[in-house]
XYZ file of C-alpha atoms in Angstrom:
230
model
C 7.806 -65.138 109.069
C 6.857 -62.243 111.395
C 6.367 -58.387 110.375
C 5.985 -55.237 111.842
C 2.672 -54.970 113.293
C -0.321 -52.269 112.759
C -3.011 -50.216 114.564
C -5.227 -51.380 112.005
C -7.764 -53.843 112.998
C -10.183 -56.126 110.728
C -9.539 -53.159 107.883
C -10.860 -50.516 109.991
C -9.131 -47.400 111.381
C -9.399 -45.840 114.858
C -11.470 -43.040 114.598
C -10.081 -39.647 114.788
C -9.923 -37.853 118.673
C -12.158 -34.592 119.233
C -12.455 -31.831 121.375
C -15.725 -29.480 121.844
C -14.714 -26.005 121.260
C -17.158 -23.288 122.501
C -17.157 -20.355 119.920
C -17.566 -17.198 121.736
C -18.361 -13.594 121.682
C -16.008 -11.097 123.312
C -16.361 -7.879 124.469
C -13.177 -6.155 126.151
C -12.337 -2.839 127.584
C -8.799 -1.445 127.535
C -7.868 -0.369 130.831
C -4.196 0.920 130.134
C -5.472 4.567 129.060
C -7.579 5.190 131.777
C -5.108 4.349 134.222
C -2.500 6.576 132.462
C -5.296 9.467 132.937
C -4.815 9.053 136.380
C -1.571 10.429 136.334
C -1.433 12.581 133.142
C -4.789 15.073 132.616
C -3.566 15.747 129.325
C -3.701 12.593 127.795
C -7.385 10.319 127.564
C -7.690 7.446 125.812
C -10.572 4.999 125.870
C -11.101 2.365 123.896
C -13.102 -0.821 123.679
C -13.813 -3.664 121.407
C -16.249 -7.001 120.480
C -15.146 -10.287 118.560
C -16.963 -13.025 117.609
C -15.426 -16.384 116.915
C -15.878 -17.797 113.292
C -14.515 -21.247 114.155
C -11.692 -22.455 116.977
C -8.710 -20.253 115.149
C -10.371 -17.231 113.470
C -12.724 -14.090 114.618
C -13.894 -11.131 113.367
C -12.880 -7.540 115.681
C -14.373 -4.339 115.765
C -12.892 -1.991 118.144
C -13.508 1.798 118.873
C -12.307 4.324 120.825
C -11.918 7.993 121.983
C -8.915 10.203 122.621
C -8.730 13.950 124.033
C -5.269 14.945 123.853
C -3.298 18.019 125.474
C 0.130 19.241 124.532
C 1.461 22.443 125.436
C 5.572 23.988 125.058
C 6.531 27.329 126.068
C 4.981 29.161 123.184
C 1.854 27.479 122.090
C -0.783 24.689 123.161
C -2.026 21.863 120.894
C -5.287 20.496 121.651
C -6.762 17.128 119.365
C -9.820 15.015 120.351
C -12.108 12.535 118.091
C -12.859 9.359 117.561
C -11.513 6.111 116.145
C -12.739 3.142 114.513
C -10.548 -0.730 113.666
C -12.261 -3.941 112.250
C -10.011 -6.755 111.284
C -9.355 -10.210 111.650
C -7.717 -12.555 114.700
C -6.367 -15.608 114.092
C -5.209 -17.883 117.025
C -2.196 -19.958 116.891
C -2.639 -22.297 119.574
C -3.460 -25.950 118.758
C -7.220 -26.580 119.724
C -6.594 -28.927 122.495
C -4.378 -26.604 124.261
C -6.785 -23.741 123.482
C -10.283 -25.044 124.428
C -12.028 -21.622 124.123
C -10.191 -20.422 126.810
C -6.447 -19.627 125.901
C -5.760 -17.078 122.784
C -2.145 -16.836 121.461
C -1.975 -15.276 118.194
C -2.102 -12.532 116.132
C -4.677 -9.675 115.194
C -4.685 -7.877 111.791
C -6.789 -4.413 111.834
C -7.302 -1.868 109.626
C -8.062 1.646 111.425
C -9.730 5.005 110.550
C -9.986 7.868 112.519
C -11.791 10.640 112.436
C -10.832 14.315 114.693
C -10.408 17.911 114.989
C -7.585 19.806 116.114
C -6.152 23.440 117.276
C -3.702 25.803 118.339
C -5.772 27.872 120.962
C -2.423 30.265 121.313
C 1.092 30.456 119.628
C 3.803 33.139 120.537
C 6.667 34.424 118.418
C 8.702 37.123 118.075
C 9.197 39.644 114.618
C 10.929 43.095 113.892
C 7.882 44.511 115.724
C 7.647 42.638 118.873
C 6.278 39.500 120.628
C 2.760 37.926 118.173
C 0.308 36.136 119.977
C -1.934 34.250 117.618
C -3.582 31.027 117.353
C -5.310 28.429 114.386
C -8.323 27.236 114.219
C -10.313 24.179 114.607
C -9.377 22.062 111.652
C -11.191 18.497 110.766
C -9.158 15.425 109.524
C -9.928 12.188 108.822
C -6.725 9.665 108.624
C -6.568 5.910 108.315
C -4.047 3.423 109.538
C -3.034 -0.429 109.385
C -2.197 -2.035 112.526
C -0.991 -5.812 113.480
C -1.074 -6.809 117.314
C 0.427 -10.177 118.364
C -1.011 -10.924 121.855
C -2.287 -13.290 124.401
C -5.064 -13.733 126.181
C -6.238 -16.324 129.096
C -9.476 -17.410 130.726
C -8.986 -16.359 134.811
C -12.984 -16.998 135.740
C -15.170 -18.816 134.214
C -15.959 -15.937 130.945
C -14.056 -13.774 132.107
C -10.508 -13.229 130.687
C -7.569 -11.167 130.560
C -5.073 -10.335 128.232
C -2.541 -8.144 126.463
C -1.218 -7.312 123.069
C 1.677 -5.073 121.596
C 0.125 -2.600 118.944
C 2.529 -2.286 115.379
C 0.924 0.505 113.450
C 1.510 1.598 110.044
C 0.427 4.994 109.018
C -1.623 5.641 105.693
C -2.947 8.796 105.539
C -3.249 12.081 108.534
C -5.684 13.449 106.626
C -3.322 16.447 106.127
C -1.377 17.211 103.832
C 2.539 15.402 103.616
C 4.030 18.857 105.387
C 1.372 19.014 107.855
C 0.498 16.123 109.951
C -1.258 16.346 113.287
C 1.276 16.201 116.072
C -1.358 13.522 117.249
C -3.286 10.829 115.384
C -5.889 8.801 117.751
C -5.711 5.235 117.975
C -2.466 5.949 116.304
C -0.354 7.942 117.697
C 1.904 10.546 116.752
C 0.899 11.667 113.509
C 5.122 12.444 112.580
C 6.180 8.995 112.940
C 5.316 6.169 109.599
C 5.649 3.712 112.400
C 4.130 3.670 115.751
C 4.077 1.054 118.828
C 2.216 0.548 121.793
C 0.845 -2.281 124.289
C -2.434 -2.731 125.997
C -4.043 -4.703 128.450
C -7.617 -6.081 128.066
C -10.040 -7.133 130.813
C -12.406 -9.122 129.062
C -16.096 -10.587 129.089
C -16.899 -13.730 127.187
C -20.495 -15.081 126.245
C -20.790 -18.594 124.431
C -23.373 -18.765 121.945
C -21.998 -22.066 120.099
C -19.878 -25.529 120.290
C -18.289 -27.017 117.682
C -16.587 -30.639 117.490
C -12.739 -30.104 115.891
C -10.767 -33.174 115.023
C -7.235 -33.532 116.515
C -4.331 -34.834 114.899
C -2.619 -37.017 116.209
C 1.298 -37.240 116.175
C 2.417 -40.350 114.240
C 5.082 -42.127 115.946
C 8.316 -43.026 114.350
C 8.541 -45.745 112.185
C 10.064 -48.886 113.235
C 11.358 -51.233 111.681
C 11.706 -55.271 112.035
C 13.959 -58.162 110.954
C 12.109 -60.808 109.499
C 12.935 -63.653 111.339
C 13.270 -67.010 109.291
């Protein structure tokens, strides 16, 4: 009588495949707001960030940044500049032994405060008595935001990487009151909208401090099965 046979030998498995995985520290710049400055004077953003790996599929983040922003329409200028800070988890999707340290698709999860100042250097109506010029002063807020950016990111040179990410931001608190939120909100964006989106591009530096052995799983194969034979 003959049965199916096994990959079991003498009672002892095969043991399981694993790939080294170097756990890395990033630090990235994002070049998309410079490069918009270029063109646009009123509008600087800056921001940059550094990661750390915890194991092949999760890192810490801390980002920061700075914005100077310009608005003007034909009867008053807005001016808001300040700073802004995001820490926050990212968690890679890719299977290790397509990642290898190298290749990031996933998702980041941040939570963001920000902290600024902003004016109305001159504002222009008209009453019973003529045209006003006026303006408002200085004012200080300090606002926080939730933010979830799905992304990818790919080694080009050997530690050096590039990458992108679109930015879905949820807005917490201006700062200001309900009835008067900043027309702009860095690292947010505009302080009207709940919901605000963006996308950013990353040129990235990458410095190994660690490897780490993680077990692959293999794909069982389907199940045969055999007629005993008599």
């Amino acid at each position: 009588m003959l049965f199916s046979g096994s990959s079991v030998a003498n009672g002892q498995t095969e043991p399981p495949d694993t790939v080294v995985i170097p756990l890395k520290i990033r630090v990235g710049v994002e070049v998309t707001g410079p490069v918009i400055y270029l063109t646009d004077k009123n509008n600087l953003n800056a921001e940059g960030f550094i990661s750390a790996d915890l194991n092949e599929r999760i890192g810490l983040f801390v980002g920061a940044g700075y914005s100077d922003f310009k608005y003007s329409q034909y009867n008053y200028e807005y001016l808001s500049k300040g700073f802004f800070l995001k820490a926050g988890v990212d968690f890679n999707l890719l299977r290790p032994e397509k990642a290898m340290g190298k290749y990031w698709a996933g998702i980041g999860l941040r939570y963001g405060l920000s902290s600024f100042t902003c004016e109305i250097p001159t504002f222009e109506y008209e009453n019973y008595w003529g045209t006003i010029v006026t303006s408002i002063p200085p004012s200080k807020y300090f606002g926080h935001y939730l933010e979830a950016s799905p992304g990818f990111k790919a080694e080009i040179f050997r530690n050096f990487s590039m990458g992108w990410s679109v930015n879905i931001r949820k807005l917490v608190y201006t700062g200001a009151g309900k009835d008067l939120r900043p027309i702009y909100f860095p690292g947010y964006g505009k302080g009207g909208e709940s919901m605000s989106f963006g996308i950013s591009y990353f040129l990235v530096w990458n410095i190994p401090f660690k490897k780490i052995k993680v077990e692959v799983k293999k794909e069982e194969p389907e199940e045969t099965q055999e007629s005993e034979i008599l």
